[in-house]
XYZ file of C-alpha atoms in Angstrom:
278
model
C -52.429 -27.618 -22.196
C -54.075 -31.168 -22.256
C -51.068 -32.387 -24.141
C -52.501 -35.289 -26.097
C -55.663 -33.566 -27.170
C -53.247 -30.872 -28.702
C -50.911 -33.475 -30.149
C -53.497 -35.127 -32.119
C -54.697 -31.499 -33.308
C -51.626 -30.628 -34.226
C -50.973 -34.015 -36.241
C -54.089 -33.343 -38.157
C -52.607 -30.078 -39.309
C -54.010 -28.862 -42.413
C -51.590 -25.377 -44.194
C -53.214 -22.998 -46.013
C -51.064 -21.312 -49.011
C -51.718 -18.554 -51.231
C -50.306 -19.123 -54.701
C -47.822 -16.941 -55.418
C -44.702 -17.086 -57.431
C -42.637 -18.956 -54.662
C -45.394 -20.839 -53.347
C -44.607 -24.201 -54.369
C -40.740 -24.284 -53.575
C -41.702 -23.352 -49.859
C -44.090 -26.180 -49.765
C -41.381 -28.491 -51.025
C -38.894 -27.273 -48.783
C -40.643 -27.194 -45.228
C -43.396 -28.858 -45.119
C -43.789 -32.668 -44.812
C -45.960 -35.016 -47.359
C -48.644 -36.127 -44.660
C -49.433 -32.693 -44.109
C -52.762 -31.560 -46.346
C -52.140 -28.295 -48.408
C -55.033 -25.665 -48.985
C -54.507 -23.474 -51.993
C -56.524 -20.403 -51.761
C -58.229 -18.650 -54.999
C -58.327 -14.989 -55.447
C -60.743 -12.641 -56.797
C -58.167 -10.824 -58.798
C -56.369 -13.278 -60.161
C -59.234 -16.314 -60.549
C -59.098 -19.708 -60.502
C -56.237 -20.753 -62.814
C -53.236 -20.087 -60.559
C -54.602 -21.945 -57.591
C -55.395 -24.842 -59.929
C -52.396 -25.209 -61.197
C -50.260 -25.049 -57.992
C -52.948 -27.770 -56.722
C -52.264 -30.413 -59.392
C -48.411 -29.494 -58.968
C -48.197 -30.005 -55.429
C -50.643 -33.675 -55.910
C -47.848 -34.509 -58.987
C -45.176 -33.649 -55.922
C -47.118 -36.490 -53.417
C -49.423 -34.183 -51.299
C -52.819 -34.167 -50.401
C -53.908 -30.894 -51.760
C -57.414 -29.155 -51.463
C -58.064 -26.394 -53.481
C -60.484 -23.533 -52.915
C -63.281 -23.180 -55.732
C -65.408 -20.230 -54.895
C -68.471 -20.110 -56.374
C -68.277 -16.647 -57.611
C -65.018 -17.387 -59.753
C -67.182 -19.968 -61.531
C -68.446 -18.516 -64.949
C -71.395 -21.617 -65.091
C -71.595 -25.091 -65.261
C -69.205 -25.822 -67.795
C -66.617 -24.300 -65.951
C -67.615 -26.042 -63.244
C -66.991 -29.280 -65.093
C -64.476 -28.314 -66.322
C -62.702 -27.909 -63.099
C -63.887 -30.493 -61.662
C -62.496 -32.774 -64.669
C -58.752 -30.580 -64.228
C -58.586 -31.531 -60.335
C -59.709 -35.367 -60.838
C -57.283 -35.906 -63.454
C -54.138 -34.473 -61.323
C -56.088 -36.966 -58.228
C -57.515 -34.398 -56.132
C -60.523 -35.843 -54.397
C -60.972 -32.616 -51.639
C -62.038 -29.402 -52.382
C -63.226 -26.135 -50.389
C -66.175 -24.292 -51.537
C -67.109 -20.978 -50.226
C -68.922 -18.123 -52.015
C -65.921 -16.184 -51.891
C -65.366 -12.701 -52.392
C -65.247 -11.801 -55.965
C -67.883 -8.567 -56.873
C -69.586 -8.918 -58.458
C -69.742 -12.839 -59.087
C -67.862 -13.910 -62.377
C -71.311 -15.591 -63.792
C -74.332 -17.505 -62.241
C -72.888 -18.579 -59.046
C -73.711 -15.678 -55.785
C -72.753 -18.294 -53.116
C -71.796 -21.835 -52.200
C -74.922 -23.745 -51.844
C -75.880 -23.768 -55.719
C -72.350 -25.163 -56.407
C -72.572 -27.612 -53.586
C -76.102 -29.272 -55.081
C -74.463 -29.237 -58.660
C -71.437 -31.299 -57.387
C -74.300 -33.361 -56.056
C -75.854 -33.675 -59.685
C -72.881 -34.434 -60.963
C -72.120 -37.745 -58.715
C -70.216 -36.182 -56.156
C -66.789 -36.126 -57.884
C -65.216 -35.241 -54.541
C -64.491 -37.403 -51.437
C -64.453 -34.761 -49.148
C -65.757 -31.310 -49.575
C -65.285 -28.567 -47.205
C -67.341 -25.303 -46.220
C -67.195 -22.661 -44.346
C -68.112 -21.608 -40.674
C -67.910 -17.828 -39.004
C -67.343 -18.519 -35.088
C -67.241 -14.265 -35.093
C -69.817 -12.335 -36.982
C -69.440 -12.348 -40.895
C -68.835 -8.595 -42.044
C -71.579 -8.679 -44.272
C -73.929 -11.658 -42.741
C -75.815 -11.747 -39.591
C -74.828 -15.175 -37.487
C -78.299 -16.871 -37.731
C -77.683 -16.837 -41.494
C -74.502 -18.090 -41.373
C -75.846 -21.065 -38.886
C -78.365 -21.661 -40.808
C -76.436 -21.947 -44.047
C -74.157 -24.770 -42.461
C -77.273 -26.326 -41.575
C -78.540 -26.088 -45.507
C -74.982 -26.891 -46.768
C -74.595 -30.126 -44.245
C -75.928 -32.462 -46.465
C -73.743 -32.089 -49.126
C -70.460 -31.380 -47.616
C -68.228 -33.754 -45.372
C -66.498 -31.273 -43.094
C -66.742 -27.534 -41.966
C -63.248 -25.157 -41.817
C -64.003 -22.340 -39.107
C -62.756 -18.702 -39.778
C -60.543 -17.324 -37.822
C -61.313 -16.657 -34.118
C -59.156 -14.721 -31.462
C -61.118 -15.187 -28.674
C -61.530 -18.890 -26.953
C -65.241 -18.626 -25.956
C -66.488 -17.314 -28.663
C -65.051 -20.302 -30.545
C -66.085 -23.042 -27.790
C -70.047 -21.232 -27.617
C -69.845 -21.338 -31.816
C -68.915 -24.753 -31.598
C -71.575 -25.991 -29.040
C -74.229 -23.590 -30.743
C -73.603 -25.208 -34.158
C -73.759 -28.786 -32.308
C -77.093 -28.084 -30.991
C -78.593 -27.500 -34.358
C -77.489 -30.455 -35.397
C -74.638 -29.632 -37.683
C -72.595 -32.878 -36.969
C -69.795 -32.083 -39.284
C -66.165 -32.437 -38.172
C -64.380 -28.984 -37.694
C -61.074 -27.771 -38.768
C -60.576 -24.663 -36.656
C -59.099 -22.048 -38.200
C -55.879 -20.509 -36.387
C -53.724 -17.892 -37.112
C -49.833 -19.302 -37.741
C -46.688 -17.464 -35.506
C -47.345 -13.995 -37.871
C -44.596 -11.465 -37.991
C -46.148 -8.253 -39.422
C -43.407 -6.920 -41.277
C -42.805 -10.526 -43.226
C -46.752 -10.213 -43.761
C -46.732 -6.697 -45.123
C -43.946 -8.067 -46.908
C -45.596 -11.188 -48.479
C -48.945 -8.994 -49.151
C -46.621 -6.761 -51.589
C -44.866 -9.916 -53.011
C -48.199 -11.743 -54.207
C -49.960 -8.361 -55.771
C -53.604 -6.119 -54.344
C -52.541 -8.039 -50.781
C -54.743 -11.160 -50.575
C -54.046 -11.538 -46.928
C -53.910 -7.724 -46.022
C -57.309 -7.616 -47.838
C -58.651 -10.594 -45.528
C -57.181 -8.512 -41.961
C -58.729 -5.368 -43.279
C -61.902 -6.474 -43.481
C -61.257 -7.593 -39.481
C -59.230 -4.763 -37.570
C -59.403 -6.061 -34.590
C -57.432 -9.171 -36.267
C -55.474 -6.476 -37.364
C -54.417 -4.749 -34.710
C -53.413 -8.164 -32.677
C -50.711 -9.091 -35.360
C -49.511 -5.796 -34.907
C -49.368 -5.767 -31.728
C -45.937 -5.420 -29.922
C -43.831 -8.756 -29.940
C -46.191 -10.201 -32.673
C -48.573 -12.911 -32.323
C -48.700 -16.573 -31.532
C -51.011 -19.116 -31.911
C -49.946 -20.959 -28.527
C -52.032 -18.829 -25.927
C -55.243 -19.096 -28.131
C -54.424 -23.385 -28.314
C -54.073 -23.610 -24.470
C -57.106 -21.415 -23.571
C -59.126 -23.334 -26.353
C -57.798 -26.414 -25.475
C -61.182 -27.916 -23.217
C -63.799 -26.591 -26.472
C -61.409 -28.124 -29.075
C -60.690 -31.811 -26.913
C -64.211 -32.244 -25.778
C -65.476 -35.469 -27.060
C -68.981 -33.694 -28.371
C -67.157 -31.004 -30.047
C -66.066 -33.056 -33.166
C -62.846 -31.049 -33.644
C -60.907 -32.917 -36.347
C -57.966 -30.898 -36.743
C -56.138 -27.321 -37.341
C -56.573 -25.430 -40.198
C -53.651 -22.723 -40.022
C -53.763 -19.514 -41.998
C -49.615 -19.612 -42.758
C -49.975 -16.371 -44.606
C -47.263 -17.645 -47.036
C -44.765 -17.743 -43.778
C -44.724 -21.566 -44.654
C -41.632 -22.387 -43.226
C -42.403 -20.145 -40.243
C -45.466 -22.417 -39.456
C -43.740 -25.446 -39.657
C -41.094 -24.525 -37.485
C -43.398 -23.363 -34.699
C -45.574 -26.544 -35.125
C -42.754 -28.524 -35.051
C -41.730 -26.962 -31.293
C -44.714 -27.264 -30.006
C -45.040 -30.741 -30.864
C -41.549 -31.201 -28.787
C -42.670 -29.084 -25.496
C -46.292 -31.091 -25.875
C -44.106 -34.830 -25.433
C -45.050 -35.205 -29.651
């Protein structure tokens, strides 16, 4: 591994959480203030419990962005409305994908109508994230999903990658969305050290299985955290490490799928910082 390239990933960590009941004592427990917390939103259960673990976790001292898919949105007034609810508990970063709610809770079908009315409205947000498929989208074929980055660019300030297994499809997907000129910094999305069972586990905990349903629609994601031993996120770093170091790729960090295993995550970040010299 080029050690200080991975260091500085690493330190630029960002944990996604899903907000279940035990959510926000496992942030508060294992994971340090200067690392950012995701909240993720989910089609079943809408928009109010990731909205209110976000402004608890900003009242607790971290930097928390919370997902706001478009398709949870019932119009513009909930819009507002949320966007009022996050700036008054100081959230200033949010992440807006379409999301996966069917069909769409009102006028929203995807991200780009929500991105131009945070636009309208003064652009509330400091930083607003979107997202980018390195492997092919279920349901959309990659030129659309390029080309939405490239329609989305102008009113978003970074780009959080799905997950990717396999190192050069990530390092082509990064060059590929470099040469059309999407000069957004990435957060790639990686996997945390996944044990099945505790997945399975946490899947049953938190109701319908919000990350089961996210693998299923992927099983060939799947099958590798079932695979014998487990998975780890440290083989996919080291063979990634030249695409996410390069000085053209823009890389700005980790975005880590934890999968609720919060503590898990930390603990394995936390090693590899040690064997890296961090």
């Amino acid at each position: 591994m080029g050690a200080a390239g991975l260091r500085a990933l690493l330190d630029s960590v960002r944990y996604e959480v899903l907000p279940a009941k035990a959510t926000e004592a496992k942030v508060l427990a294992h994971v340090p203030r200067d690392v950012v917390v995701t909240v993720t939103a989910s089609p079943v259960k809408g928009l109010e419990p990731t909205l209110g673990l976000a402004a608890r976790l900003a009242a607790h001292g971290y930097r928390v962005v919370p997902h706001v898919p478009a398709r949870l949105l019932r119009d513009d007034v909930h819009l507002k409305e949320t966007v009022d609810r996050l700036r008054e508990a100081g959230v200033d970063d949010v992440f807006v994908p379409a999301g996966d709610a069917d069909p769409p809770a009102g006028v929203y079908d995807g991200a780009l109508p929500v991105l131009r009315r945070l636009s309208e409205l003064g652009g509330p947000f400091a930083h607003v994230g979107v997202t980018g498929y390195p492997e092919s989208h279920p349901l959309i074929h990659d030129d659309i999903t390029v080309q939405a980055m490239w329609d989305k660019r102008e009113h978003a300030t970074y780009l959080v990658s799905n997950l990717c297994f396999d190192p050069r499809v990530l390092g082509e997907w990064i060059g590929r969305i470099r040469r059309r000129e999407v000069g957004l910094p990435v957060y790639v999305g990686v996997a945390g050290p996944v044990q099945r069972a505790k997945l399975l586990a946490t899947a049953t905990k938190i109701g319908v299985g919000e990350s089961t349903r996210f693998l299923t629609k992927h099983p060939s994601w799947f099958l590798r955290f079932a695979a014998p031993g487990g998975y780890s996120p440290d083989g996919l770093l080291a063979r990634s490490e030249g695409a996410l170091t390069a000085p053209t790729a823009g890389v700005a960090g980790l975005h880590l799928f934890t999968f609720n295993q919060i503590a898990e995550t930390e603990r394995w970040r936390r090693a590899l910082l040690e064997r890296l010299g961090g």
